[in-house]
Coordinates of C-alpha atoms and ligand atoms in Angstrom, one line a residue:
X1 CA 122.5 145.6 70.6
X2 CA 123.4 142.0 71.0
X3 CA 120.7 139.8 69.1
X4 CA 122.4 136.4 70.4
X5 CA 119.5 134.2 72.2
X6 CA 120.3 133.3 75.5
X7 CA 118.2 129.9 76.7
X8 CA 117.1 130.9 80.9
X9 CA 116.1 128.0 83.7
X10 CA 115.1 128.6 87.3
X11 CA 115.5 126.6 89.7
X12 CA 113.1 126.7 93.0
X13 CA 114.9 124.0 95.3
X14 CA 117.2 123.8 98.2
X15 CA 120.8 124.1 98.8
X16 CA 123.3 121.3 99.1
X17 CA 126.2 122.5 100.9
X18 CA 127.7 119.0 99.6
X19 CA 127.5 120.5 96.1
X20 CA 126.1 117.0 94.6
X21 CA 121.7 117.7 94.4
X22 CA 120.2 120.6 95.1
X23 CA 119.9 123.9 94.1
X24 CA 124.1 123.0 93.2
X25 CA 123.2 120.1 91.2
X26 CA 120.8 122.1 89.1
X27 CA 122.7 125.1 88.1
X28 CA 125.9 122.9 87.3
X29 CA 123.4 120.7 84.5
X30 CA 122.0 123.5 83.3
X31 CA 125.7 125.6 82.4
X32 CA 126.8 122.4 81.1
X33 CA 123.7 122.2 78.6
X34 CA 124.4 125.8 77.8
X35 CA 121.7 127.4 79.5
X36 CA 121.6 130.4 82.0
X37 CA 120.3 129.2 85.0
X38 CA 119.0 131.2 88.2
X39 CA 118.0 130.1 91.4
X40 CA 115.5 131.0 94.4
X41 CA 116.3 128.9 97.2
X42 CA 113.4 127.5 99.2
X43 CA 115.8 126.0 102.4
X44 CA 119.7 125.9 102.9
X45 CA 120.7 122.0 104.0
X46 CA 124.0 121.2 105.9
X47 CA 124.5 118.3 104.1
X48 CA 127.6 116.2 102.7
X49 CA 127.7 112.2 101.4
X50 CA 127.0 110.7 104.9
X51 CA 124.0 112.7 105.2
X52 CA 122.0 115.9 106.1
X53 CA 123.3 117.3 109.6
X54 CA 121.0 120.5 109.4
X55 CA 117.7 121.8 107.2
X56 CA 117.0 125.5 107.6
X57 CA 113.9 126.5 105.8
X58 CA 113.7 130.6 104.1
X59 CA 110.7 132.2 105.0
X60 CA 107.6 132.2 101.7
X61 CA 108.6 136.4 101.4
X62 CA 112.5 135.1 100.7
X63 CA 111.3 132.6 98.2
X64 CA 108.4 135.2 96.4
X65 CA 111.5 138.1 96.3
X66 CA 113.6 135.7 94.9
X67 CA 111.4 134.6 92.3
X68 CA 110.1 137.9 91.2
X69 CA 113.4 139.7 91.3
X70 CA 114.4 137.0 88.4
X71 CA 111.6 136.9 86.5
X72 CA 110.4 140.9 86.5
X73 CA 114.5 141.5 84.6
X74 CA 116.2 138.4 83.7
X75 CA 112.9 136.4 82.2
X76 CA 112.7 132.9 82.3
X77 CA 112.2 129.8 79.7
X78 CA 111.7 127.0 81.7
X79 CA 111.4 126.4 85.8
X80 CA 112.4 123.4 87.4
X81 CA 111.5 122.7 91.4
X82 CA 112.7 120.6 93.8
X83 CA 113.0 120.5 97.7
X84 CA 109.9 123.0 98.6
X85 CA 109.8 121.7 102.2
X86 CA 106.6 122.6 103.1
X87 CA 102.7 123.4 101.9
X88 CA 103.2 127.1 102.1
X89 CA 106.1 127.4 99.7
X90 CA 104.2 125.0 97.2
X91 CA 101.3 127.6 97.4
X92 CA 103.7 130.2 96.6
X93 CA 105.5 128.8 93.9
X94 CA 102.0 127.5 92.7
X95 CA 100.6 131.2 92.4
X96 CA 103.8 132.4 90.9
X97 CA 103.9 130.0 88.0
X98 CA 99.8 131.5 87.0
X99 CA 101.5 134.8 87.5
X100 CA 104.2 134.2 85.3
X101 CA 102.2 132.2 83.3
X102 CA 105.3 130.0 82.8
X103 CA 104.8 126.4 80.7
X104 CA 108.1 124.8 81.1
X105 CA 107.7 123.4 84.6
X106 CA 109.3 120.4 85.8
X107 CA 108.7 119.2 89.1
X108 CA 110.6 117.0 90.9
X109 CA 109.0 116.1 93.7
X110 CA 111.9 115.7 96.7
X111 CA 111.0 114.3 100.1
X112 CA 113.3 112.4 101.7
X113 CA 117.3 112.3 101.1
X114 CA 119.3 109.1 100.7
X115 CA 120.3 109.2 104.7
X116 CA 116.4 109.3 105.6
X117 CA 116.1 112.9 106.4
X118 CA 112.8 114.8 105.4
X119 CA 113.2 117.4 102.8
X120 CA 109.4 117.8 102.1
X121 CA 106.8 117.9 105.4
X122 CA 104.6 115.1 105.0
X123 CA 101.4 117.0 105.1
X124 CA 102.6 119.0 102.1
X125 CA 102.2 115.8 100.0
X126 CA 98.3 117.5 99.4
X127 CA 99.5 120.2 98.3
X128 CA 102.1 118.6 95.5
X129 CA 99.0 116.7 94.4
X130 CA 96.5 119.4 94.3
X131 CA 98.7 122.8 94.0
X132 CA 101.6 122.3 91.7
X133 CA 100.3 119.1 89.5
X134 CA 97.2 121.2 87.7
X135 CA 99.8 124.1 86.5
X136 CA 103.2 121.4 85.6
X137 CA 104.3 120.0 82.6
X138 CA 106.6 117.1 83.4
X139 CA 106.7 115.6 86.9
X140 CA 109.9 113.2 87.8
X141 CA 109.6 111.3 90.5
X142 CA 111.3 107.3 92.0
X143 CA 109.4 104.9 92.7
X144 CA 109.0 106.0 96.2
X145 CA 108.0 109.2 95.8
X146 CA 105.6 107.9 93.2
X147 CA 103.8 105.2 95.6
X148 CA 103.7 108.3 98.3
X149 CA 101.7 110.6 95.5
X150 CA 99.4 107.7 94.2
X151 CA 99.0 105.6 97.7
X152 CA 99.7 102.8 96.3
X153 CA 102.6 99.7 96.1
X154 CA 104.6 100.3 92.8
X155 CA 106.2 96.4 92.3
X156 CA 105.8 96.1 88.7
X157 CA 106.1 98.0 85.3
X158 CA 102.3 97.4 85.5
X159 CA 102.0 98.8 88.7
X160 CA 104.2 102.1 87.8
X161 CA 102.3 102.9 84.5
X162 CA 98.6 102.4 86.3
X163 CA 100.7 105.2 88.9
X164 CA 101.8 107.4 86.0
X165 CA 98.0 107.4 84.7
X166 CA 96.7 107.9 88.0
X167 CA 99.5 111.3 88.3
X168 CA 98.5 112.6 84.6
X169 CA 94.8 112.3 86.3
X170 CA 95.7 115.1 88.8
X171 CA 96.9 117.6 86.1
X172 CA 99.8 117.1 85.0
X173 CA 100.8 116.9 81.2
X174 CA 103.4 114.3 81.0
X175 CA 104.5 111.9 83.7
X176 CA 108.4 109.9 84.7
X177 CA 108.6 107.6 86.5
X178 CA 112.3 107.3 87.2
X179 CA 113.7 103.1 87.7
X180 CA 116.6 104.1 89.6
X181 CA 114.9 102.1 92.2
X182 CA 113.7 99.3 90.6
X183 CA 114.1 95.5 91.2
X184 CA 116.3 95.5 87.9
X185 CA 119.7 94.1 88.0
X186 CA 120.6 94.8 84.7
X187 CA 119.0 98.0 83.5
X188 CA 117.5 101.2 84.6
X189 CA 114.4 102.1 82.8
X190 CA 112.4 105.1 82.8
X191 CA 108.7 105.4 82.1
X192 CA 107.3 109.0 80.5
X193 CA 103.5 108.8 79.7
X194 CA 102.1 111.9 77.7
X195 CA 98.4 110.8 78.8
X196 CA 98.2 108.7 75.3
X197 CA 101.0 106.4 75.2
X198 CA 104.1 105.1 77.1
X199 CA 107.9 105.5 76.0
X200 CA 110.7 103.5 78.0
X201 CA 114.1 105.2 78.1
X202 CA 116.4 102.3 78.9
X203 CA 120.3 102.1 80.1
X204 CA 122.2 99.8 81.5
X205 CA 122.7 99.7 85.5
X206 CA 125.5 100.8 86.9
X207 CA 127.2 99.3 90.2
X208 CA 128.1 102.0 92.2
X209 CA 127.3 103.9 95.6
X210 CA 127.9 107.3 93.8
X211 CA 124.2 108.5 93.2
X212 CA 123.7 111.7 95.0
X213 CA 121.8 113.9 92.8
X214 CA 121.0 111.7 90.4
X215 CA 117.3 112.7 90.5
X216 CA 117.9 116.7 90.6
X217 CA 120.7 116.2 87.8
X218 CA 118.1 114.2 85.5
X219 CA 115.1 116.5 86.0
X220 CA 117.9 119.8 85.5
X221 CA 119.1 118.1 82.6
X222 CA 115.1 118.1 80.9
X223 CA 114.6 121.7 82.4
X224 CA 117.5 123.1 80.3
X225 CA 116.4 120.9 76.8
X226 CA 112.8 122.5 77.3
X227 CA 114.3 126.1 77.9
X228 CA 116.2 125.2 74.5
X229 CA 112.7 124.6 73.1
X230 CA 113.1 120.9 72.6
X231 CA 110.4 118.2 72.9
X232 CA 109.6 116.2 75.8
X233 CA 110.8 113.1 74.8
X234 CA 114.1 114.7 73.2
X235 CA 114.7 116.6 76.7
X236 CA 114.0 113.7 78.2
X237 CA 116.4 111.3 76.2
X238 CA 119.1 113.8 76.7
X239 CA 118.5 114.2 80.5
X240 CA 118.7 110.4 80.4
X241 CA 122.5 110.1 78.6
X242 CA 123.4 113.1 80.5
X243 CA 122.6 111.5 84.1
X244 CA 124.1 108.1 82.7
X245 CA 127.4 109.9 81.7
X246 CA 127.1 111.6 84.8
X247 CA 126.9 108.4 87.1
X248 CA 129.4 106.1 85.2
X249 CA 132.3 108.4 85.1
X250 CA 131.6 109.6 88.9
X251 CA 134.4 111.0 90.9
X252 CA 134.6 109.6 93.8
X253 CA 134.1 112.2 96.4
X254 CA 133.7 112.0 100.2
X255 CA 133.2 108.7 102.4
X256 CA 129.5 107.9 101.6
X257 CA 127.3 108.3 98.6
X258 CA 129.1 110.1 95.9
X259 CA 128.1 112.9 93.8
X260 CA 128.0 112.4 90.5
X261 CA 130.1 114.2 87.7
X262 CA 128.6 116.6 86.0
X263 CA 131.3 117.8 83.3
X264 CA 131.3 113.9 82.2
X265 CA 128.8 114.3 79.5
X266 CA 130.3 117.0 77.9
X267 CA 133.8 115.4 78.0
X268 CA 132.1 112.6 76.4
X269 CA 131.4 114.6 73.6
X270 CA 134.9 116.2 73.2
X271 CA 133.6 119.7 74.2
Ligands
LIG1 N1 122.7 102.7 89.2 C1 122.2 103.3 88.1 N2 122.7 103.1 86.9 C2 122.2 103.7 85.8 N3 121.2 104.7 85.9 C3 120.8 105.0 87.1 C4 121.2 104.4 88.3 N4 120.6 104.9 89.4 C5 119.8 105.8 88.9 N5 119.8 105.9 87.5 C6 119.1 106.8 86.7 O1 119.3 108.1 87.3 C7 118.1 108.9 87.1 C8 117.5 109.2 88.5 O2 116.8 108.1 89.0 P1 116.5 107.7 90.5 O3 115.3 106.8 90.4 O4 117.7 107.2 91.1 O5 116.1 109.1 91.0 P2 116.1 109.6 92.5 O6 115.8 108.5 93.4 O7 115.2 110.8 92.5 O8 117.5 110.0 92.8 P3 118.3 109.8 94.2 O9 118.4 108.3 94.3 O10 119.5 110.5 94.0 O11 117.4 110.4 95.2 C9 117.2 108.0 86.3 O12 117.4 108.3 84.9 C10 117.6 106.6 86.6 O13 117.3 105.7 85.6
LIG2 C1 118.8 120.2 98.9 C2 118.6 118.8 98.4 N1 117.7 118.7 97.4 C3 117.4 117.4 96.9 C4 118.0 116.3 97.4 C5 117.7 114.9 96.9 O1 118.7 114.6 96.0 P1 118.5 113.4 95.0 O2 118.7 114.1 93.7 O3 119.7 112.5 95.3 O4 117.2 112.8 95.2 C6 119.0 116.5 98.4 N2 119.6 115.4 99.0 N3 119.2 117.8 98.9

C-alpha cells in the first residue's frame, strides 16, 4: 500500500470562467503548494477581466452532494470558502463543517467583484456573521468587506484592528484584514489578530491593474499551508509572498483587470 501523505483542501466558492479568482484561482494555489485540492461549486459566473456578464447560482442539494461526495472518500485537511451567494448555502456549508467537524476553515468572505457585480446577496451578510464565523478559523477579508461585517468606516490601522477585535468577537479564531485597499502608497500591509495580539505582514505596493484574484489566491494560498499542518502565521506569511510573487510577475492577460500568475512563486524558487 502506498504510505506517502497526501495534504487535501476544499474549496466551497464559485466558478470564474475567466480562470483568474474563483473556484479556478483556488485549485491552481493549492497544486502549486503541493496540495490536492477538490472543489464544490456554490454558482458558475460568466465572467472575464472587464467584468461578470452572468451569475448562475447551484441549487443547496448540488452544493451538500458535492461536499459529501468528497468528504465521505477523498477526506479533507483544510476547507477554504468563498463566493456562497446567498444565506441558504452559508447554512449549508455551516452545518457541514459541525458534520465534518473540520478545523481548518478559511473564509473568505466574497461580495462584490472588481466591476461592481454582487457575488454574495446582501441579506446573507447575517448569516456570514452569525453562521459561518462561530465554526471558522481564519477569516480574510479587504477593507470593504470588513466595514460591511463590522458596520463601521475602516480609515485607519486604528480603525481596522478595533474591526478585527470586533470579527474575533463573533467567533472566529484568528482575523486578516487584507491592505490591498488601503490609503498606502508604498506598502500593502496585512493585519492577523489571534484574539491576543496583532502581527503586520508588510510588502511593498505594486503599480499595476493586474489584481483579479488576489484575495481568493491569498486565502488559497493559507488553506493549503494549514492542510500542510503549518501555523497560522507561517500559512499566512507564505500566502503573503506567494500572492506578492503572484502579482509582480503578472501576465498580462485580457483588456481589463488582469489575473495574476500563479506558477510565479514557484518559478521564483527554481522549482
Ligand atoms: N498592488 C498590490 N501590491 C502588493 N500587494 C497587494 C496589492 N494589492 C493587493 N495586494 C495583496 O494581495 C492580497 C489580497 O488583498 P486585497 O485587499 O486586494 O484582497 P481582495 O480585495 O479580496 O482582492 P481583490 O481586490 O482581488 O478583490 C493581500 O495580501 C494584499 O496585501
Ligand atoms: C467566482 C468569483 N469568486 C470570487 C471573486 C472575487 O475575486 P477577488 O479574489 O478578486 O476578490 C470573483 N471575481 N469571482
Amino acid at each position: 500500500m502506498d504510505t506517502k501523505t497526501t495534504f487535501k483542501a476544499l474549496t466551497i466558492a464559485g466558478s470564474d470562467s475567466g480562470g483568474g479568482a474563483g473556484i479556478q484561482a483556488d485549485l491552481k494555489t493549492f497544486q502549486e503548494l503541493d496540495v490536492f485540492g477538490m472543489s464544490a461549486i456554490t454558482a458558475i459566473t460568466a465572467q472575464n477581466t472587464l467584468g461578470v456578464d452572468g451569475v448562475y447560482p447551484l441549487s443547496e442539494e448540488a452544493v451538500i452532494k458535492q461536499i459529501d461526495a468528497v468528504s465521505t472518500d477523498i477526506g479533507v485537511d483544510a476547507i477554504k470558502t468563498g463566493m456562497l451567494f446567498s444565506s441558504e448555502i452559508i447554512e449549508v456549508v455551516a452545518s457541514k463543517i459541525k458534520q465534518y467537524e473540520w478545523k481548518n476553515v478559511v473564509i473568505d468572505p466574497v461580495m462584490i467583484a472588481k466591476g461592481g457585480s454582487r457575488l454574495l446577496q446582501e441579506e446573507a451578510v447575517k448569516a456570514i456573521k452569525e453562521q459561518l464565523l462561530p465554526v471558522s478559523l481564519v477569516i480574510t477579508p479587504n477593507i470593504p468587506e470588513a466595514e460591511v461585517l463590522t458596520d463601521r468606516t475602516i480609515r485607519t490601522l486604528d480603525d481596522r484592528k478595533e474591526a478585527a477585535k470586533q470579527l474575533y468577537d463573533l467567533g472566529v479564531k484568528h482575523v486578516v484584514i487584507k491592505g490591498g485597499h488601503a490609503d498606502s502608497q508604498n506598502e500593502s500591509v496585512d493585519l492577523l489578530y489571534d484574539g491576543r495580539v496583532f502581527d503586520y505582514f508588510t510588502r511593498n505596493r505594486i503599480d499595476t491593474q493586474h489584481t483579479h484574484g488576489t484575495g481568493c489566491t491569498f486565502a488559497a494560498a493559507i488553506t493549503a499551508e494549514l492542510a500542510k499542518g503549518q501555523s497560522i502565521p507561517t500559512a499566512v506569511g507564505i500566502a503573503k509572498d506567494f500572492i506578492h510573487a503572484a502579482i509582480e510577475d503578472s501576465l498580462g492577460i485580457g483588456n481589463g483587470h488582469g489575473p495574476t500568475n500563479h506558477w510565479a512563486y514557484r518559478r521564483a524558487r527554481g522549482r
